[in-house]
mmCIF file of C-alpha atoms and ligand atoms in Angstrom:
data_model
loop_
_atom_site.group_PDB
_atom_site.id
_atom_site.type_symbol
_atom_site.label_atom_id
_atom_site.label_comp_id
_atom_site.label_asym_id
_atom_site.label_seq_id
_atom_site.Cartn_x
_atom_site.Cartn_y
_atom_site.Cartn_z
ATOM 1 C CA UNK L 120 240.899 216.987 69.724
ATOM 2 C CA UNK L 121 244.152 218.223 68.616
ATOM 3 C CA UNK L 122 246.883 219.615 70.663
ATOM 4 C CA UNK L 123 247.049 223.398 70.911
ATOM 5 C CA UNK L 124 250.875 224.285 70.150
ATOM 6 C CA UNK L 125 252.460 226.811 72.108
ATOM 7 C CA UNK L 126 250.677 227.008 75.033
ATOM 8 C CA UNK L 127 250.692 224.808 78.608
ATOM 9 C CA UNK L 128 246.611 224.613 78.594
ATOM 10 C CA UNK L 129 245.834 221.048 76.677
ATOM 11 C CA UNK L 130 241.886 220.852 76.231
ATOM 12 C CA UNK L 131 242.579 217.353 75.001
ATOM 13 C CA UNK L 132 244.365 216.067 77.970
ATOM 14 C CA UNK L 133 241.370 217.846 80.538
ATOM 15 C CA UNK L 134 238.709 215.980 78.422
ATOM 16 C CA UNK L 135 241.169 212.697 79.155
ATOM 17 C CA UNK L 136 241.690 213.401 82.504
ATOM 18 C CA UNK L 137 238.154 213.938 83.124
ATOM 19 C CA UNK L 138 237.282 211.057 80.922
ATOM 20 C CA UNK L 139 239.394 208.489 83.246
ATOM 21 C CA UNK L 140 238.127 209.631 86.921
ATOM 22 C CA UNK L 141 234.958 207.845 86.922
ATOM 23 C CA UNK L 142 235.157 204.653 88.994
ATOM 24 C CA UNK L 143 232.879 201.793 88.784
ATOM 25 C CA UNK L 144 229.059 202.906 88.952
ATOM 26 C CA UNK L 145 229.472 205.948 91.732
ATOM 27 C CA UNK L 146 232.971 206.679 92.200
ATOM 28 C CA UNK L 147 235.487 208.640 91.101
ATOM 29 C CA UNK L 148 239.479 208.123 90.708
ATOM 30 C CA UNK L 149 241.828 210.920 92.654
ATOM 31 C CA UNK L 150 244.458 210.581 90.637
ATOM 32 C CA UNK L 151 242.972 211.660 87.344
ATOM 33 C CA UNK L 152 240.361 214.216 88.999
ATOM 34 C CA UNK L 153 243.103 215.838 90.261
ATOM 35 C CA UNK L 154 245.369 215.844 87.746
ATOM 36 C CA UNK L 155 242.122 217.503 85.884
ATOM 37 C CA UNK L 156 242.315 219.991 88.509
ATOM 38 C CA UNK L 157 246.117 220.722 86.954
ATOM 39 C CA UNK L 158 244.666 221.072 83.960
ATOM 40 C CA UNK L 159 241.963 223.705 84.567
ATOM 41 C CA UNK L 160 244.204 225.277 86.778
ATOM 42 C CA UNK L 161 246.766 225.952 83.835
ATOM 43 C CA UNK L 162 243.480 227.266 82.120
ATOM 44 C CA UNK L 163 243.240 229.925 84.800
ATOM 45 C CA UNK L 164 246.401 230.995 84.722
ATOM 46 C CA UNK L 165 246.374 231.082 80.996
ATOM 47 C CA UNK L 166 243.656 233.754 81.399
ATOM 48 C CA UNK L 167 246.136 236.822 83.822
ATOM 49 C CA UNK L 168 248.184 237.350 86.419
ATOM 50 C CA UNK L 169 245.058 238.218 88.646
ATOM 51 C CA UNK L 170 242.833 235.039 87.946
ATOM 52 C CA UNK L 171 246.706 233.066 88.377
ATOM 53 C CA UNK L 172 247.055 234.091 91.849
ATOM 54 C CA UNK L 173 243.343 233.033 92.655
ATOM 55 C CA UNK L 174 243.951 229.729 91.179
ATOM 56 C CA UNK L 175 246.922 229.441 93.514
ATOM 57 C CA UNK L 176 244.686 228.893 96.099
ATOM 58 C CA UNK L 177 243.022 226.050 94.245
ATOM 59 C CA UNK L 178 246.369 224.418 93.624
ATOM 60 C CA UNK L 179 247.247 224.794 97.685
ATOM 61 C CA UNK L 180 243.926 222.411 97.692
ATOM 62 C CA UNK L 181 245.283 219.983 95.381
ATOM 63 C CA UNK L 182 248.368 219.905 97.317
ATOM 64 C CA UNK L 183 246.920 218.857 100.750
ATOM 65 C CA UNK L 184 245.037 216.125 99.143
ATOM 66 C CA UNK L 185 248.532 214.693 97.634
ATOM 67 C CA UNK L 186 249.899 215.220 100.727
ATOM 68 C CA UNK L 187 247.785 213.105 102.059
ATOM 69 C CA UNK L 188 247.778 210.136 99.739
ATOM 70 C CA UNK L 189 251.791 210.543 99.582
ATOM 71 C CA UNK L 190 252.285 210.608 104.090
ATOM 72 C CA UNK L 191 249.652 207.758 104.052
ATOM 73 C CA UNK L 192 251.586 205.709 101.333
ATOM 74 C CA UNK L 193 254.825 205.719 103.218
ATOM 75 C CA UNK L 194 252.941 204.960 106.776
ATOM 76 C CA UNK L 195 251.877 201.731 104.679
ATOM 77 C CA UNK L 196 255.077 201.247 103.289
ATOM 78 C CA UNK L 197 256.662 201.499 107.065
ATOM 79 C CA UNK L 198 254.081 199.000 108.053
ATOM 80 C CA UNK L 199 254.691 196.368 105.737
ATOM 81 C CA UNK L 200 257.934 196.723 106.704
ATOM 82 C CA UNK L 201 257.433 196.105 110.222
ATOM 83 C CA UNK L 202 254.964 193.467 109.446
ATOM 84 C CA UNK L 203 258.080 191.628 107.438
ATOM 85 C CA UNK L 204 260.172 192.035 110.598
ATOM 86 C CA UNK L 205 257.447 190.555 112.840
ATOM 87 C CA UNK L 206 256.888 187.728 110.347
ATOM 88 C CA UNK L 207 260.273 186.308 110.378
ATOM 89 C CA UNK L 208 260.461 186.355 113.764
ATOM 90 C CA UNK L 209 257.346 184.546 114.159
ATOM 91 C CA UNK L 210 257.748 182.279 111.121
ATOM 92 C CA UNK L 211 254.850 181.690 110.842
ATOM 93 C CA UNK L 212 252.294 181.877 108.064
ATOM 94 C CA UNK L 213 249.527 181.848 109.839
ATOM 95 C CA UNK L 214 248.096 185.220 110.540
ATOM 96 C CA UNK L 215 245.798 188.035 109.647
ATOM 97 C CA UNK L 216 248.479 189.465 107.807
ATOM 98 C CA UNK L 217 246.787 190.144 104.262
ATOM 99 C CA UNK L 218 243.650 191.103 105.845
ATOM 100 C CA UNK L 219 245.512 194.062 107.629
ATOM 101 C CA UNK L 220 246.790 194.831 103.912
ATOM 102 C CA UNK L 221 243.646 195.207 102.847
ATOM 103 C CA UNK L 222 242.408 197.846 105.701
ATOM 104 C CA UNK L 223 245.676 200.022 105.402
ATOM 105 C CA UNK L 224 245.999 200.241 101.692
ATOM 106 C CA UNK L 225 245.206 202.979 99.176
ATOM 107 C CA UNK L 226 242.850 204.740 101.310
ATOM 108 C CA UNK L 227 243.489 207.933 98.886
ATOM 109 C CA UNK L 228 242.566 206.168 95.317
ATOM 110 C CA UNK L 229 239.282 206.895 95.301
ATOM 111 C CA UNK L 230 237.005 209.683 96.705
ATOM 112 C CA UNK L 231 234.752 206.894 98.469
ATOM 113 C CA UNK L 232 237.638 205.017 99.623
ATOM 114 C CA UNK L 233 239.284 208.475 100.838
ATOM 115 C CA UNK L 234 235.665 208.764 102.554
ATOM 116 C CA UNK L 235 235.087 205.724 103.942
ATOM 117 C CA UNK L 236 239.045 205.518 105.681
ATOM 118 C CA UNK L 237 238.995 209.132 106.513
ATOM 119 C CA UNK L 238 235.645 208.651 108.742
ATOM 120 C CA UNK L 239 236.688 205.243 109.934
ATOM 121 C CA UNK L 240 239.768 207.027 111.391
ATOM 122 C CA UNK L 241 238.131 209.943 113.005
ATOM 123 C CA UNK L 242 239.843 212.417 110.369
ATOM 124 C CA UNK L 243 237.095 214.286 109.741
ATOM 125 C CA UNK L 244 235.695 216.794 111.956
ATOM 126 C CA UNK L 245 232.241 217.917 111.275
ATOM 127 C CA UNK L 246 232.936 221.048 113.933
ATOM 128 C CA UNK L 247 235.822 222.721 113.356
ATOM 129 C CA UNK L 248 238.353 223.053 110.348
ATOM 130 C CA UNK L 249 240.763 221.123 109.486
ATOM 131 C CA UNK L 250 242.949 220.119 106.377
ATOM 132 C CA UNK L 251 240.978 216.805 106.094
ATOM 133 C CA UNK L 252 240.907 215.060 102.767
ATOM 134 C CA UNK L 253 237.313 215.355 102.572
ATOM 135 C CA UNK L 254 236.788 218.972 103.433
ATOM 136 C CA UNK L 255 239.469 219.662 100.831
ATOM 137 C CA UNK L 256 237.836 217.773 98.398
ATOM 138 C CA UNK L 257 234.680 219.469 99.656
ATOM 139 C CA UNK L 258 236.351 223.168 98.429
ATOM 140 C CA UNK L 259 237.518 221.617 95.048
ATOM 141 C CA UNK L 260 233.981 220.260 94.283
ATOM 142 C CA UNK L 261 232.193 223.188 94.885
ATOM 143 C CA UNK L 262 234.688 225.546 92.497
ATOM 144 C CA UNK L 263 234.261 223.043 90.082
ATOM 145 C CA UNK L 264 230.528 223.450 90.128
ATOM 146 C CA UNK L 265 231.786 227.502 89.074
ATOM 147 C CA UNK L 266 233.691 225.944 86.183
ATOM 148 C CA UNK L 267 231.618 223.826 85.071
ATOM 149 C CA UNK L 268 228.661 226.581 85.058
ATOM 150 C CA UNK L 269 231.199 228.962 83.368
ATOM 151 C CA UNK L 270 232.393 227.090 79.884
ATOM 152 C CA UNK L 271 228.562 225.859 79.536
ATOM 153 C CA UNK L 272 227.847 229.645 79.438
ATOM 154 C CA UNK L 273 230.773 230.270 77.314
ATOM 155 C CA UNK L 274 230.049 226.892 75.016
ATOM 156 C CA UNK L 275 226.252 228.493 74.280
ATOM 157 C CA UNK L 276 226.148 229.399 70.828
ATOM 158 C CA UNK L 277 223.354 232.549 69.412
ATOM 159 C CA UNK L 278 220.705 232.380 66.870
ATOM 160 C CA UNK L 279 222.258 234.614 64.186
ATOM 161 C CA UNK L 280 221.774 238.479 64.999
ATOM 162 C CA UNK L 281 221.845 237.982 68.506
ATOM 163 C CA UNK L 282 225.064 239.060 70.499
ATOM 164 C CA UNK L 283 227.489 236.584 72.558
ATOM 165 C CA UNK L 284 227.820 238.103 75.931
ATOM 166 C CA UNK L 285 231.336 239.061 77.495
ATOM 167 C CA UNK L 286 232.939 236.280 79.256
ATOM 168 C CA UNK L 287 233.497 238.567 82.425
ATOM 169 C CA UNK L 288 230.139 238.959 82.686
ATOM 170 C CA UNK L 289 229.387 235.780 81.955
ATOM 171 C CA UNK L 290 232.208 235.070 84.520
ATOM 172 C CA UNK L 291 230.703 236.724 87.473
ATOM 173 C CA UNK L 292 227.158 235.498 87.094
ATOM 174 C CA UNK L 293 227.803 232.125 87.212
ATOM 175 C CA UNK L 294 230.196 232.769 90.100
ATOM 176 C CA UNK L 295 227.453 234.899 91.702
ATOM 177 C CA UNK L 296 225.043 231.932 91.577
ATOM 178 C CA UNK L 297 227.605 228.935 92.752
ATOM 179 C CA UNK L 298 230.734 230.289 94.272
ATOM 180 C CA UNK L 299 230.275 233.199 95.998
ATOM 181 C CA UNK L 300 228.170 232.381 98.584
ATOM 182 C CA UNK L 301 230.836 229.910 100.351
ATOM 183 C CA UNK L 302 233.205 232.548 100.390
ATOM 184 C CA UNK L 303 234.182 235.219 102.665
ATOM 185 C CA UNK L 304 234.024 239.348 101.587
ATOM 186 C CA UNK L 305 237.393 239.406 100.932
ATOM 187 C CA UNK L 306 237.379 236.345 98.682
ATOM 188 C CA UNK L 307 234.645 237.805 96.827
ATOM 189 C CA UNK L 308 236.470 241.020 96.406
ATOM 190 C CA UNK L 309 239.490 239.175 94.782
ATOM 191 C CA UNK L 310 237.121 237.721 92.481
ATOM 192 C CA UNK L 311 235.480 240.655 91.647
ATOM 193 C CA UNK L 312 238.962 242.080 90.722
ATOM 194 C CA UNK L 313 239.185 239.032 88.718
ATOM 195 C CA UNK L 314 236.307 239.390 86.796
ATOM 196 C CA UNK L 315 237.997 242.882 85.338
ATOM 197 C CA UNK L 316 240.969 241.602 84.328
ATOM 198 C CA UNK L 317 239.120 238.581 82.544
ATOM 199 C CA UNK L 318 240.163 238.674 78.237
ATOM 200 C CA UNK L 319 238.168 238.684 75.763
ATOM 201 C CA UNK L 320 235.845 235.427 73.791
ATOM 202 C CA UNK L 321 238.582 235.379 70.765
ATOM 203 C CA UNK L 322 241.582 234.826 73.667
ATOM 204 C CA UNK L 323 239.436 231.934 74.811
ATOM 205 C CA UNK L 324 239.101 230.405 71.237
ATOM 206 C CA UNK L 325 242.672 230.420 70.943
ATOM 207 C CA UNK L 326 243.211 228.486 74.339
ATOM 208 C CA UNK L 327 240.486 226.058 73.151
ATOM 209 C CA UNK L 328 242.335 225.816 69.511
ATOM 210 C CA UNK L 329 238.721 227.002 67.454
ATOM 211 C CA UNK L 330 238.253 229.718 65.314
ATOM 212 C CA UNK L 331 234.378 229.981 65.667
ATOM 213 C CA UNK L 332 231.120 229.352 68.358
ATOM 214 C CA UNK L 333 229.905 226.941 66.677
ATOM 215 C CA UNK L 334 233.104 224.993 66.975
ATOM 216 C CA UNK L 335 234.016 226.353 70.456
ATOM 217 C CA UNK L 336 230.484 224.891 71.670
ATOM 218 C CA UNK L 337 231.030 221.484 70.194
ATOM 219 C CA UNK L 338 234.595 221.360 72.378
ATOM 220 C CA UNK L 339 232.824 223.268 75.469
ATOM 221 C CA UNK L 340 230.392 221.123 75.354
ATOM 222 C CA UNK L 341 232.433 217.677 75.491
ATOM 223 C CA UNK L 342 234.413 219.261 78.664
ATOM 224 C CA UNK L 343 230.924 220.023 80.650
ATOM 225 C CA UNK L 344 229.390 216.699 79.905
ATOM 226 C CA UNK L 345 232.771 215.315 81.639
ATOM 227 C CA UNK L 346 232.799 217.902 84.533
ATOM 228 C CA UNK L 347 229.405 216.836 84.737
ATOM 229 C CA UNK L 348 229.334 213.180 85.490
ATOM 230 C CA UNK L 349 232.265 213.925 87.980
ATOM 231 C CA UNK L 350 230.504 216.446 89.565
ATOM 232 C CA UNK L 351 227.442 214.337 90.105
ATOM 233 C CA UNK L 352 229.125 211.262 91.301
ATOM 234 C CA UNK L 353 231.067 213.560 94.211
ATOM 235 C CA UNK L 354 227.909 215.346 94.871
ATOM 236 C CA UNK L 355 226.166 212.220 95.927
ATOM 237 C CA UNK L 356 229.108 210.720 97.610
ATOM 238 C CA UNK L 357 229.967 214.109 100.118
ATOM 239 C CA UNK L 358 225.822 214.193 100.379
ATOM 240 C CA UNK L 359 225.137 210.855 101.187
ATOM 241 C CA UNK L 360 227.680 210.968 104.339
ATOM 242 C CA UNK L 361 226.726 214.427 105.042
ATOM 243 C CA UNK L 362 229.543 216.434 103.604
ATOM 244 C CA UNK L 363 227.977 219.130 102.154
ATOM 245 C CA UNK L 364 228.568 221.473 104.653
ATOM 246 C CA UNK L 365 231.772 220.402 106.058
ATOM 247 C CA UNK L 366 233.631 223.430 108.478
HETATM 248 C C1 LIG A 561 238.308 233.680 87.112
HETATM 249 C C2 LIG A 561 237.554 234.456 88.089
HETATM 250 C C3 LIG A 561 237.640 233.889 89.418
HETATM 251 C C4 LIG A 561 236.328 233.675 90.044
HETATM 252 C C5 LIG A 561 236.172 232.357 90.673
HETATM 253 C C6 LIG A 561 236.993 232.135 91.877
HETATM 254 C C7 LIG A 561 237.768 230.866 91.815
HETATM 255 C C8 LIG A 561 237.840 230.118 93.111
HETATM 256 C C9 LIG A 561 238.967 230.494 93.998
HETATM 257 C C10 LIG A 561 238.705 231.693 94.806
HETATM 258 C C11 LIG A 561 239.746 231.912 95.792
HETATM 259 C C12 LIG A 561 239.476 233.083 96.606
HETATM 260 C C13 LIG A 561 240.211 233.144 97.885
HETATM 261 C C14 LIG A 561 240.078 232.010 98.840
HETATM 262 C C15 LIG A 561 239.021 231.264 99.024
HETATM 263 C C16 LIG A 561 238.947 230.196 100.064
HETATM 264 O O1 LIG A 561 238.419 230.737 101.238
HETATM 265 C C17 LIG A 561 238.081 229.068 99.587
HETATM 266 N N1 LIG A 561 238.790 228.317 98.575
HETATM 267 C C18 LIG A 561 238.209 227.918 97.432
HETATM 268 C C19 LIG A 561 239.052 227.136 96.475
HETATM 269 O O2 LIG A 561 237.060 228.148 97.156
HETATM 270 C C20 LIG A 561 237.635 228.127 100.653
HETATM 271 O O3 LIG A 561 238.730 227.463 101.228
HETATM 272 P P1 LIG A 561 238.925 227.503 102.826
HETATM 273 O O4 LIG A 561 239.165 228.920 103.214
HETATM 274 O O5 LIG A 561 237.647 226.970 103.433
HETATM 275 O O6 LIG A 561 240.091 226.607 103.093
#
């Protein structure tokens, strides 16, 4: 994949992104999943001023999650500090030191690892909202599932004759049948609004640097098999510590 000149959207660097966030056999990296986020969010607002302000909203989630990682990085950093100061004044080498190292550190590299620390601290609350790391991620996951429904609509190519639908309406079905039903009427609305103001299939092949279906499918394609495996691998991670539903 090339990169598209004059434009901010890089299709290349959301396949890369998406490419590097799987983690061992079931995990996935934060860093790069979110910095896909960036990417697809630059894709939104590549596509109006209305769909830009409702990815806004997405990039408020990707802010809370960095937040996160960034206060919880200093509280370490603050803690090895103090640990330093406790050391020499013990001087001593014997002590649990590295194993508290090992409970305190990175607890935001990883969704599992953001799982596992966030429950193990009483972070998450299953009743009432909060900006938790894990309901965030919860929000992100389940627009991504809209995404990811939307360019393998767009990415379908036609036998010959037959008509490529509008990518509006392509736009609001898939949001109809993933989306919409975690959101509130007025969230809906501003979709619907959305869905209006959404361009044409040719303004797509230009963000996507092809000229053609057949060639916009091939690229489409790559990107959904990537979403994909992401998807999957947070699916079963919020599911299996019962997530899904998260307030
Ligand atoms: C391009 C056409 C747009 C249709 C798809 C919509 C994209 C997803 C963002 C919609 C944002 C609408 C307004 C706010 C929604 C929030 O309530 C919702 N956030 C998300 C990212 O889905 C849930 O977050 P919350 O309220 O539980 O913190």
């Amino acid at each position: 994949l090339s990169v598209c000149p004059d434009q901010s959207f890089q299709i290349a660097y959301l396949l890369a992104h998406l490419q590097a966030a799987p983690l061992a056999a079931n995990d996935v990296l934060l860093k790069p999943y979110l910095a896909s986020w960036d990417e697809l969010i630059k894709f939104l607002e590549a596509l109006g001023p209305i769909v830009g302000i409702i990815s806004q909203e997405i990039e408020s989630k990707t802010t809370i999650i960095r937040d996160l990682a960034q206060k919880a990085e200093e509280e370490e950093k603050k803690m090895i500090e103090r640990k330093e100061t406790t050391k020499q004044l013990a001087q001593s080498k014997s002590s649990n030191y590295s194993k508290m190292d090992q409970t305190l550190s990175s607890g935001y590299t990883s969704v599992r690892s953001m799982i596992k620390m966030e429950l193990e601290n009483g972070l998450v609350d299953f009743q009432t909202q909060t900006n938790s790391g894990c309901r965030t991620l919860l929000r992100l996951h389940r627009a991504l599932l809209w995404l990811q429904n939307f360019l393998h609509e767009l990415g379908k190519d036609v036998a010959k004759g037959e008509r490529l639908r509008r990518p509006s309406d392509l736009c609001k079905e898939t949001y109809q049948r993933t989306l919409a039903r975690h959101h509130s009427w007025w969230a809906r609305k501003a979709a619907e609004l959305a869905f209006l103001a959404m361009p044409e299939r040719s303004y797509f092949y230009k963000l996507v640097c092809v000229k053609t279906q057949a060639e916009a499918s091939v690229v489409l394609n790559r990107v959904v098999k990537a979403i994909e495996k992401v998807y999957k691998r947070n699916e079963v991670a919020l599911q299996e510590h019962d997530m899904l539903d998260l307030p």
